[in-house]
């Protein structure tokens, strides 16, 4: 069995402990519209089908409560007007759900018209995600992508602001633009603040920002979430056949700007990176600007940027452009901030892996990183040799892809009087914090008896009632491939 990192998803709330109950079923457009403007405190399931909200009096669902599941049932929602907000004009939340604390899964949203969003957060699935969003798809028309225009906003295809987990989601054939005051835009999330984005794909997405903001294929801006416990992570994600452009600010294939984050096993393939305007811009194949500080460290490992959608990387005199990073600020000149990261030198026209070294940053912050020709990167065996185990040269034109492991997620239920908020505990498996666990070999086996919550000195003890694996209760040892 491979020793692979696992990862933590959000806990399920005490509402699920009160005994078995059936989910409330939504089967008509009228049922769905009636759900808008309410706070979901029970499980909801949509019957499979198409729900056309065009012309309806739709309002965003206020919230999905912790421990509650909104299961889209693979239904398709079309005609969703994300110009409609929840909250005031100065703190609006735009999207299908305003705030998610539980689970949103198996939902498809077909955007059929453009939208203008104002201040705060805009995400097609959820404006703010504090829980889990999984297996959701947002898409437009490939021939005429709709445009979401944001002003002073965190805007993303799945979530505006992500503080929870987004897994196995995709966004394709939509566009973002900014107007007025600056916004932070990402294909999956506008902002990350102590969250996870795993196994997500962005395809044929256009992002155009102004006013020196941040644009990233996966996330616009990645920030620390309040303490060292809230490190963000992006893993096994792909940005494909897309265009990212900025007037000043930061533009990167994965993230516009980043600190306090782990980014691993991601690819940026056939993506244009452009400066359009007069302000100075940081442009990088993986990240526009990275800031590595004590307690806010940045780690990019086993990632690459290669090829373009329609034109080579475009930058102007005065910009800072690099095949991997536009700009790096580091407090430690020798720490490996980037490891095994590569860019295709045939399309970038940049002089180096990094456009600007700030603070104590030096070339030594890049370990086993370089530019490679397309013929080299697509050569059989290059992927595993350069990027590591799990990578193969099986992508388009022989470019590397990473896809040999499977996701397994764990959560716990307990009975112990007061219910602890999910941010205040750690679940461990066989002595290892599951916040540091991740994708696994299908043959990996897990024993529910080996899960535990380490004791706290200042909190009530928590007794685990049972552990779930991918949402199902474990009654005995399980093999990951069976889930």
Short mmCIF file of C-alpha atoms in Angstrom, two decimals:
data_model
loop_
_atom_site.label_atom_id
_atom_site.label_comp_id
_atom_site.label_asym_id
_atom_site.label_seq_id
_atom_site.Cartn_x
_atom_site.Cartn_y
_atom_site.Cartn_z
CA UNK A 1 0.00 0.00 0.00
CA UNK A 2 1.41 3.36 -0.95
CA UNK A 3 2.15 5.88 1.76
CA UNK A 4 0.09 8.72 0.34
CA UNK A 5 -1.22 11.83 2.05
CA UNK A 6 -4.90 12.01 2.83
CA UNK A 7 -7.05 15.03 3.42
CA UNK A 8 -9.80 16.27 5.68
CA UNK A 9 -13.25 17.23 4.61
CA UNK A 10 -15.69 19.04 6.82
CA UNK A 11 -17.45 17.38 9.75
CA UNK A 12 -21.13 16.48 9.75
CA UNK A 13 -23.34 18.31 12.21
CA UNK A 14 -25.36 17.07 15.15
CA UNK A 15 -28.58 17.30 13.17
CA UNK A 16 -27.67 13.95 11.64
CA UNK A 17 -27.43 12.39 15.09
CA UNK A 18 -31.09 12.71 15.97
CA UNK A 19 -31.96 9.53 14.11
CA UNK A 20 -32.73 8.41 10.60
CA UNK A 21 -34.79 10.80 8.51
CA UNK A 22 -35.72 11.13 4.86
CA UNK A 23 -34.47 13.99 2.73
CA UNK A 24 -36.96 16.57 1.57
CA UNK A 25 -37.47 16.07 -2.17
CA UNK A 26 -37.64 18.92 -4.69
CA UNK A 27 -39.37 17.87 -7.89
CA UNK A 28 -40.74 21.04 -9.55
CA UNK A 29 -39.51 24.52 -10.43
CA UNK A 30 -42.08 25.88 -7.97
CA UNK A 31 -40.59 23.74 -5.18
CA UNK A 32 -37.12 25.03 -6.02
CA UNK A 33 -38.15 28.68 -6.18
CA UNK A 34 -39.85 28.27 -2.78
CA UNK A 35 -36.52 27.03 -1.40
CA UNK A 36 -34.87 30.30 -2.41
CA UNK A 37 -34.52 32.87 0.34
CA UNK A 38 -34.66 30.19 3.07
CA UNK A 39 -32.07 28.64 5.36
CA UNK A 40 -31.72 24.90 4.73
CA UNK A 41 -31.64 22.96 8.01
CA UNK A 42 -32.54 19.51 6.66
CA UNK A 43 -31.32 17.26 3.87
CA UNK A 44 -32.61 18.29 0.43
CA UNK A 45 -32.62 16.16 -2.73
CA UNK A 46 -33.51 17.34 -6.23
CA UNK A 47 -35.08 14.81 -8.51
CA UNK A 48 -33.10 14.33 -11.69
CA UNK A 49 -34.22 16.56 -14.54
CA UNK A 50 -34.01 20.16 -15.80
CA UNK A 51 -35.21 23.07 -13.66
CA UNK A 52 -35.62 26.22 -15.74
CA UNK A 53 -35.58 29.30 -13.51
CA UNK A 54 -35.78 31.75 -16.42
CA UNK A 55 -38.17 34.53 -15.48
CA UNK A 56 -38.79 33.17 -11.99
CA UNK A 57 -38.65 35.24 -8.82
CA UNK A 58 -35.49 33.48 -7.72
CA UNK A 59 -33.57 34.48 -4.58
CA UNK A 60 -30.39 32.75 -3.39
CA UNK A 61 -30.79 30.06 -0.74
CA UNK A 62 -29.62 31.82 2.42
CA UNK A 63 -27.56 28.93 3.77
CA UNK A 64 -27.06 25.19 3.89
CA UNK A 65 -26.55 24.30 7.55
CA UNK A 66 -23.61 22.35 8.93
CA UNK A 67 -24.31 18.62 8.67
CA UNK A 68 -27.04 19.15 6.07
CA UNK A 69 -26.77 17.95 2.47
CA UNK A 70 -28.21 19.57 -0.62
CA UNK A 71 -28.00 16.76 -3.18
CA UNK A 72 -28.59 17.99 -6.72
CA UNK A 73 -29.38 14.46 -7.89
CA UNK A 74 -27.48 15.26 -11.14
CA UNK A 75 -30.25 17.69 -12.05
CA UNK A 76 -29.52 20.67 -14.31
CA UNK A 77 -30.53 24.16 -13.24
CA UNK A 78 -30.74 26.65 -16.08
CA UNK A 79 -31.76 30.28 -16.17
CA UNK A 80 -30.18 31.00 -12.77
CA UNK A 81 -29.82 34.77 -12.32
CA UNK A 82 -26.80 35.30 -10.11
CA UNK A 83 -27.32 39.05 -10.26
CA UNK A 84 -29.84 38.46 -7.49
CA UNK A 85 -28.17 38.85 -4.11
CA UNK A 86 -28.62 37.82 -0.53
CA UNK A 87 -27.71 40.55 1.96
CA UNK A 88 -27.16 44.28 1.58
CA UNK A 89 -25.61 46.04 -1.38
CA UNK A 90 -22.38 46.54 0.62
CA UNK A 91 -22.07 42.88 1.68
CA UNK A 92 -24.01 40.96 -0.93
CA UNK A 93 -23.69 37.26 -1.65
CA UNK A 94 -24.49 36.16 -5.18
CA UNK A 95 -25.11 32.59 -6.39
CA UNK A 96 -27.36 29.56 -6.02
CA UNK A 97 -26.52 29.44 -2.30
CA UNK A 98 -25.33 32.46 -0.30
CA UNK A 99 -23.43 30.53 2.41
CA UNK A 100 -22.69 26.81 2.56
CA UNK A 101 -21.78 25.20 5.88
CA UNK A 102 -22.88 21.69 4.92
CA UNK A 103 -22.59 19.70 1.70
CA UNK A 104 -23.66 20.62 -1.83
CA UNK A 105 -23.20 17.76 -4.27
CA UNK A 106 -24.18 16.39 -7.69
CA UNK A 107 -25.51 19.72 -8.98
CA UNK A 108 -25.22 21.07 -12.52
CA UNK A 109 -25.81 24.72 -13.41
CA UNK A 110 -26.16 25.81 -17.03
CA UNK A 111 -25.66 29.58 -17.29
CA UNK A 112 -27.79 30.98 -20.10
CA UNK A 113 -27.37 34.72 -19.57
CA UNK A 114 -24.78 37.15 -18.27
CA UNK A 115 -24.85 38.71 -14.83
CA UNK A 116 -23.56 41.74 -12.92
CA UNK A 117 -22.53 41.25 -9.32
CA UNK A 118 -21.61 43.85 -6.71
CA UNK A 119 -19.67 43.99 -3.48
CA UNK A 120 -18.60 40.93 -1.45
CA UNK A 121 -18.75 37.40 -2.95
CA UNK A 122 -20.15 35.77 -6.08
CA UNK A 123 -19.99 32.06 -6.86
CA UNK A 124 -22.35 30.17 -9.13
CA UNK A 125 -22.79 27.29 -6.66
CA UNK A 126 -22.13 29.24 -3.43
CA UNK A 127 -21.05 32.81 -2.73
CA UNK A 128 -19.21 31.63 0.41
CA UNK A 129 -18.24 28.00 0.99
CA UNK A 130 -17.43 26.94 4.55
CA UNK A 131 -18.39 23.31 3.98
CA UNK A 132 -18.08 20.83 1.12
CA UNK A 133 -18.97 21.28 -2.54
CA UNK A 134 -18.44 18.10 -4.55
CA UNK A 135 -19.19 16.73 -7.99
CA UNK A 136 -20.75 19.96 -9.24
CA UNK A 137 -20.51 21.39 -12.74
CA UNK A 138 -21.01 24.94 -13.99
CA UNK A 139 -21.12 25.48 -17.73
CA UNK A 140 -22.22 27.85 -20.45
CA UNK A 141 -22.46 27.77 -24.23
CA UNK A 142 -19.18 26.82 -25.90
CA UNK A 143 -19.99 28.98 -28.94
CA UNK A 144 -21.05 32.06 -26.94
CA UNK A 145 -19.87 31.89 -23.30
CA UNK A 146 -21.91 34.03 -20.91
CA UNK A 147 -20.07 36.71 -18.93
CA UNK A 148 -20.19 37.36 -15.19
CA UNK A 149 -19.13 40.96 -14.51
CA UNK A 150 -17.95 41.68 -10.97
CA UNK A 151 -17.20 44.89 -9.08
CA UNK A 152 -15.27 44.93 -5.77
CA UNK A 153 -15.97 41.24 -5.41
CA UNK A 154 -14.47 37.78 -4.90
CA UNK A 155 -15.84 35.90 -7.90
CA UNK A 156 -15.44 32.27 -8.96
CA UNK A 157 -17.08 29.64 -11.10
CA UNK A 158 -17.91 27.45 -8.09
CA UNK A 159 -17.48 29.73 -5.04
CA UNK A 160 -16.72 33.40 -4.52
CA UNK A 161 -14.85 32.78 -1.27
CA UNK A 162 -13.75 29.26 -0.32
CA UNK A 163 -12.92 28.37 3.28
CA UNK A 164 -14.04 24.75 3.04
CA UNK A 165 -13.49 22.02 0.45
CA UNK A 166 -14.29 21.98 -3.26
CA UNK A 167 -13.65 18.61 -4.88
CA UNK A 168 -14.18 17.00 -8.28
CA UNK A 169 -15.93 20.06 -9.71
CA UNK A 170 -15.63 21.59 -13.18
CA UNK A 171 -16.27 24.96 -14.79
CA UNK A 172 -16.36 25.38 -18.56
CA UNK A 173 -17.42 27.79 -21.28
CA UNK A 174 -18.00 30.90 -19.17
CA UNK A 175 -16.29 34.29 -18.95
CA UNK A 176 -15.50 36.73 -16.17
CA UNK A 177 -14.90 40.45 -16.43
CA UNK A 178 -14.47 43.18 -13.86
CA UNK A 179 -15.89 46.69 -13.84
CA UNK A 180 -15.53 49.57 -11.42
CA UNK A 181 -13.55 48.76 -8.28
CA UNK A 182 -11.11 45.86 -8.39
CA UNK A 183 -12.19 42.27 -7.96
CA UNK A 184 -10.38 38.97 -7.41
CA UNK A 185 -11.38 36.25 -9.84
CA UNK A 186 -10.63 32.54 -10.19
CA UNK A 187 -12.00 29.79 -12.38
CA UNK A 188 -13.02 27.81 -9.28
CA UNK A 189 -12.86 30.39 -6.45
CA UNK A 190 -12.19 34.11 -6.30
CA UNK A 191 -10.58 33.85 -2.87
CA UNK A 192 -9.18 30.99 -0.79
CA UNK A 193 -8.76 31.43 2.92
CA UNK A 194 -7.85 28.18 4.61
CA UNK A 195 -9.68 25.86 2.22
CA UNK A 196 -9.09 22.95 -0.14
CA UNK A 197 -9.60 22.64 -3.89
CA UNK A 198 -8.98 19.09 -5.11
CA UNK A 199 -9.41 17.36 -8.45
CA UNK A 200 -11.14 20.29 -10.19
CA UNK A 201 -11.01 21.27 -13.86
CA UNK A 202 -11.37 24.65 -15.58
CA UNK A 203 -11.95 24.42 -19.34
CA UNK A 204 -12.49 27.20 -21.90
CA UNK A 205 -12.85 29.95 -19.30
CA UNK A 206 -11.92 33.56 -19.96
CA UNK A 207 -11.00 35.99 -17.16
CA UNK A 208 -10.32 39.69 -17.76
CA UNK A 209 -9.55 41.88 -14.74
CA UNK A 210 -8.72 45.56 -14.26
CA UNK A 211 -7.62 47.93 -11.48
CA UNK A 212 -4.58 45.87 -10.46
CA UNK A 213 -6.56 42.91 -9.14
CA UNK A 214 -5.75 39.18 -9.20
CA UNK A 215 -6.76 36.51 -11.72
CA UNK A 216 -5.97 32.81 -11.49
CA UNK A 217 -7.08 29.73 -13.35
CA UNK A 218 -8.11 28.07 -10.09
CA UNK A 219 -8.10 30.88 -7.49
CA UNK A 220 -7.73 34.65 -7.76
CA UNK A 221 -6.12 35.32 -4.39
CA UNK A 222 -4.99 32.85 -1.71
CA UNK A 223 -4.62 34.22 1.80
CA UNK A 224 -4.06 32.90 5.31
CA UNK A 225 -7.31 32.04 7.05
CA UNK A 226 -6.53 33.44 10.50
CA UNK A 227 -4.05 30.96 11.99
CA UNK A 228 -1.51 28.33 11.05
CA UNK A 229 -4.31 25.74 11.25
CA UNK A 230 -5.95 27.24 8.19
CA UNK A 231 -3.45 26.50 5.43
CA UNK A 232 -4.99 26.36 1.95
CA UNK A 233 -4.31 23.56 -0.49
CA UNK A 234 -4.84 23.06 -4.23
CA UNK A 235 -4.15 19.60 -5.59
CA UNK A 236 -4.62 17.58 -8.80
CA UNK A 237 -6.34 20.43 -10.66
CA UNK A 238 -6.23 21.30 -14.36
CA UNK A 239 -6.67 24.60 -16.22
CA UNK A 240 -7.17 23.92 -19.92
CA UNK A 241 -7.82 25.92 -23.11
CA UNK A 242 -8.43 29.18 -21.26
CA UNK A 243 -7.40 32.84 -21.25
CA UNK A 244 -6.36 34.94 -18.24
CA UNK A 245 -5.78 38.66 -18.71
CA UNK A 246 -5.12 41.59 -16.40
CA UNK A 247 -4.59 45.35 -16.46
CA UNK A 248 -1.90 45.49 -13.80
CA UNK A 249 -2.18 43.24 -10.76
CA UNK A 250 -1.30 39.56 -10.76
CA UNK A 251 -2.10 36.90 -13.35
CA UNK A 252 -1.19 33.23 -12.89
CA UNK A 253 -2.18 29.92 -14.39
CA UNK A 254 -3.14 28.50 -10.98
CA UNK A 255 -3.41 31.62 -8.78
CA UNK A 256 -3.09 35.35 -9.22
CA UNK A 257 -1.42 35.86 -5.84
CA UNK A 258 -0.66 33.33 -3.14
CA UNK A 259 0.60 32.92 0.39
CA UNK A 260 -0.02 30.23 3.01
CA UNK A 261 -0.79 27.51 0.47
CA UNK A 262 0.26 24.10 -0.83
CA UNK A 263 -0.12 23.58 -4.59
CA UNK A 264 0.76 20.18 -6.01
CA UNK A 265 0.23 17.97 -9.04
CA UNK A 266 -1.52 20.64 -11.11
CA UNK A 267 -1.27 21.42 -14.81
CA UNK A 268 -1.89 24.58 -16.81
CA UNK A 269 -2.17 23.46 -20.42
CA UNK A 270 -3.10 25.50 -23.52
CA UNK A 271 -3.69 28.68 -21.52
CA UNK A 272 -3.04 32.28 -22.60
CA UNK A 273 -1.61 34.65 -19.97
CA UNK A 274 -1.81 38.31 -20.98
CA UNK A 275 -1.29 41.86 -19.80
CA UNK A 276 -3.94 44.16 -21.28
CA UNK A 277 -3.59 47.75 -20.09
CA UNK A 278 -1.08 50.19 -18.65
CA UNK A 279 -0.46 49.11 -15.03
CA UNK A 280 2.55 47.00 -14.08
CA UNK A 281 1.63 43.31 -14.01
CA UNK A 282 3.11 40.17 -12.45
CA UNK A 283 2.54 37.27 -14.85
CA UNK A 284 3.54 33.69 -14.11
CA UNK A 285 2.81 30.30 -15.65
CA UNK A 286 1.71 29.01 -12.24
CA UNK A 287 1.35 32.12 -10.06
CA UNK A 288 1.51 35.87 -10.64
CA UNK A 289 2.88 36.76 -7.21
CA UNK A 290 3.95 34.39 -4.42
CA UNK A 291 4.77 35.60 -0.90
CA UNK A 292 6.62 33.16 1.37
CA UNK A 293 6.81 34.24 5.01
CA UNK A 294 7.15 32.40 8.36
CA UNK A 295 3.71 31.04 9.20
CA UNK A 296 2.50 31.90 5.70
CA UNK A 297 4.68 29.59 3.66
CA UNK A 298 4.08 28.76 0.02
CA UNK A 299 4.88 25.36 -1.45
CA UNK A 300 4.45 24.58 -5.14
CA UNK A 301 5.51 21.06 -6.04
CA UNK A 302 5.13 18.87 -9.11
CA UNK A 303 3.26 21.33 -11.37
CA UNK A 304 3.72 22.57 -14.92
CA UNK A 305 2.62 25.24 -17.41
CA UNK A 306 2.78 24.47 -21.12
CA UNK A 307 1.48 25.65 -24.47
CA UNK A 308 -1.03 28.38 -25.25
CA UNK A 309 -4.64 28.65 -26.38
CA UNK A 310 -4.25 31.21 -29.15
CA UNK A 311 -1.19 33.39 -28.49
CA UNK A 312 2.09 33.31 -26.59
CA UNK A 313 2.39 34.71 -23.06
CA UNK A 314 1.98 38.47 -23.48
CA UNK A 315 3.72 40.99 -21.24
CA UNK A 316 4.92 44.57 -21.55
CA UNK A 317 7.97 46.60 -20.69
CA UNK A 318 8.06 47.05 -16.92
CA UNK A 319 6.09 43.87 -16.19
CA UNK A 320 7.53 41.01 -14.18
CA UNK A 321 6.99 37.78 -16.09
CA UNK A 322 8.30 34.29 -15.41
CA UNK A 323 7.64 30.83 -16.72
CA UNK A 324 6.71 29.70 -13.19
CA UNK A 325 6.22 32.88 -11.12
CA UNK A 326 5.90 36.52 -12.06
CA UNK A 327 7.26 37.66 -8.71
CA UNK A 328 8.49 35.89 -5.58
CA UNK A 329 8.89 37.54 -2.18
CA UNK A 330 10.69 35.24 0.27
CA UNK A 331 12.10 35.83 3.74
CA UNK A 332 14.44 32.81 3.48
CA UNK A 333 16.74 32.82 0.47
CA UNK A 334 17.37 29.06 0.52
CA UNK A 335 14.03 27.45 1.38
CA UNK A 336 12.53 25.44 -1.50
CA UNK A 337 9.35 27.34 -2.32
CA UNK A 338 9.01 25.72 -5.76
CA UNK A 339 10.03 22.08 -6.31
CA UNK A 340 9.77 20.08 -9.53
CA UNK A 341 7.89 22.86 -11.34
CA UNK A 342 8.32 23.37 -15.07
CA UNK A 343 7.22 25.55 -17.97
CA UNK A 344 7.31 25.10 -21.72
CA UNK A 345 9.94 27.51 -23.02
CA UNK A 346 8.64 27.37 -26.60
CA UNK A 347 5.73 29.70 -25.87
CA UNK A 348 6.64 32.03 -23.01
CA UNK A 349 9.47 34.23 -24.34
CA UNK A 350 10.44 34.93 -20.72
CA UNK A 351 14.09 35.04 -19.69
CA UNK A 352 13.74 32.89 -16.56
CA UNK A 353 11.54 30.89 -14.21
CA UNK A 354 10.81 34.04 -12.14
CA UNK A 355 10.39 37.62 -13.29
CA UNK A 356 11.28 39.39 -10.03
CA UNK A 357 12.97 38.38 -6.77
CA UNK A 358 11.83 40.46 -3.80
CA UNK A 359 12.93 40.50 -0.16
CA UNK A 360 15.50 37.73 0.32
CA UNK A 361 14.24 35.64 -2.60
CA UNK A 362 16.84 34.05 -4.88
CA UNK A 363 17.04 31.41 -7.58
CA UNK A 364 17.77 28.93 -4.74
CA UNK A 365 14.08 29.09 -3.80
CA UNK A 366 13.47 27.06 -6.98
CA UNK A 367 14.53 23.42 -6.60
CA UNK A 368 14.61 21.14 -9.65
CA UNK A 369 12.67 23.71 -11.68
CA UNK A 370 13.32 24.76 -15.27
CA UNK A 371 11.98 25.57 -18.69
CA UNK A 372 11.69 22.66 -21.12
CA UNK A 373 10.97 22.43 -24.82
CA UNK A 374 7.66 20.99 -25.99
CA UNK A 375 9.46 18.05 -27.55
CA UNK A 376 11.11 17.33 -24.22
CA UNK A 377 7.96 17.65 -22.11
CA UNK A 378 5.94 15.42 -24.43
CA UNK A 379 8.63 12.76 -24.72
CA UNK A 380 7.51 9.39 -23.39
CA UNK A 381 8.60 9.00 -19.76
CA UNK A 382 9.42 12.69 -19.16
CA UNK A 383 6.37 13.18 -16.91
CA UNK A 384 7.29 10.60 -14.29
CA UNK A 385 10.99 11.40 -14.49
CA UNK A 386 10.55 15.16 -14.03
CA UNK A 387 7.28 15.55 -12.12
CA UNK A 388 7.27 12.34 -10.09
CA UNK A 389 5.31 9.16 -9.51
CA UNK A 390 1.72 9.17 -10.76
CA UNK A 391 2.41 11.39 -13.78
CA UNK A 392 2.24 9.95 -17.31
CA UNK A 393 2.63 11.41 -20.79
CA UNK A 394 -0.93 10.48 -21.72
CA UNK A 395 -2.38 13.98 -22.10
CA UNK A 396 -3.13 15.91 -25.33
CA UNK A 397 -0.12 15.75 -27.68
CA UNK A 398 1.70 13.71 -25.04
CA UNK A 399 1.64 16.38 -22.32
CA UNK A 400 1.71 15.09 -18.71
CA UNK A 401 -1.42 14.16 -16.75
CA UNK A 402 -1.79 12.95 -13.17
CA UNK A 403 -4.63 10.52 -12.54
CA UNK A 404 -3.70 7.21 -10.92
CA UNK A 405 -5.09 7.73 -7.39
CA UNK A 406 -8.62 8.10 -6.02
CA UNK A 407 -10.19 10.49 -3.49
CA UNK A 408 -11.38 9.18 -0.12
CA UNK A 409 -12.81 11.56 2.48
CA UNK A 410 -13.46 11.03 6.16
CA UNK A 411 -15.71 12.76 8.66
CA UNK A 412 -16.92 11.90 12.15
CA UNK A 413 -20.09 12.02 14.18
CA UNK A 414 -20.13 12.15 17.97
CA UNK A 415 -22.26 12.47 21.05
CA UNK A 416 -20.74 14.51 23.85
CA UNK A 417 -23.08 17.25 24.98
CA UNK A 418 -21.92 20.39 23.23
CA UNK A 419 -21.13 20.07 19.53
CA UNK A 420 -17.71 21.45 18.67
CA UNK A 421 -17.37 23.66 15.60
CA UNK A 422 -15.46 21.96 12.82
CA UNK A 423 -12.56 24.37 13.13
CA UNK A 424 -11.83 23.41 16.73
CA UNK A 425 -10.94 19.73 16.47
CA UNK A 426 -8.59 17.43 14.61
CA UNK A 427 -9.47 13.92 13.48
CA UNK A 428 -6.56 11.47 13.36
CA UNK A 429 -6.13 8.09 11.69
CA UNK A 430 -3.60 5.76 13.32
CA UNK A 431 -1.96 8.77 14.95
CA UNK A 432 -1.79 10.88 11.77
CA UNK A 433 -3.79 14.09 11.45
CA UNK A 434 -6.26 13.59 8.59
CA UNK A 435 -5.82 17.25 7.70
CA UNK A 436 -2.59 15.92 6.20
CA UNK A 437 -4.14 12.90 4.50
CA UNK A 438 -5.20 12.78 0.80
CA UNK A 439 -5.71 10.73 -2.36
CA UNK A 440 -4.98 7.04 -1.90
CA UNK A 441 -4.20 3.86 -3.74
CA UNK A 442 -7.44 1.93 -4.39
CA UNK A 443 -6.04 -0.98 -2.35
CA UNK A 444 -5.57 1.14 0.80
CA UNK A 445 -7.51 -0.27 3.78
CA UNK A 446 -8.87 1.70 6.73
CA UNK A 447 -10.02 0.42 10.10
CA UNK A 448 -12.61 2.55 11.93
CA UNK A 449 -11.06 1.54 15.24
CA UNK A 450 -7.92 3.52 14.35
CA UNK A 451 -9.70 6.88 14.09
CA UNK A 452 -9.49 9.16 17.10
CA UNK A 453 -9.70 12.79 18.16
CA UNK A 454 -6.63 13.86 20.14
CA UNK A 455 -7.45 15.14 23.66
CA UNK A 456 -7.82 18.86 24.28
CA UNK A 457 -6.69 20.67 27.38
CA UNK A 458 -9.24 23.45 27.16
CA UNK A 459 -12.26 21.78 25.55
CA UNK A 460 -14.77 19.08 26.37
CA UNK A 461 -13.67 15.56 25.40
CA UNK A 462 -15.26 14.28 22.20
CA UNK A 463 -16.42 10.68 21.86
CA UNK A 464 -16.61 9.40 18.30
CA UNK A 465 -19.87 7.60 17.55
CA UNK A 466 -18.84 6.56 14.06
CA UNK A 467 -16.74 7.67 11.09
CA UNK A 468 -17.98 8.11 7.54
CA UNK A 469 -16.01 7.34 4.40
CA UNK A 470 -17.22 9.30 1.38
CA UNK A 471 -20.43 9.96 3.31
CA UNK A 472 -21.17 6.34 4.27
CA UNK A 473 -20.94 5.01 7.81
CA UNK A 474 -18.01 2.66 8.42
CA UNK A 475 -19.10 -0.50 10.23
CA UNK A 476 -15.80 -2.30 9.76
CA UNK A 477 -12.52 -2.09 7.82
CA UNK A 478 -12.98 -0.73 4.28
CA UNK A 479 -10.90 -0.75 1.13
CA UNK A 480 -10.68 2.64 -0.55
CA UNK A 481 -11.40 1.25 -4.02
CA UNK A 482 -14.82 0.03 -2.86
CA UNK A 483 -15.95 3.63 -2.25
#
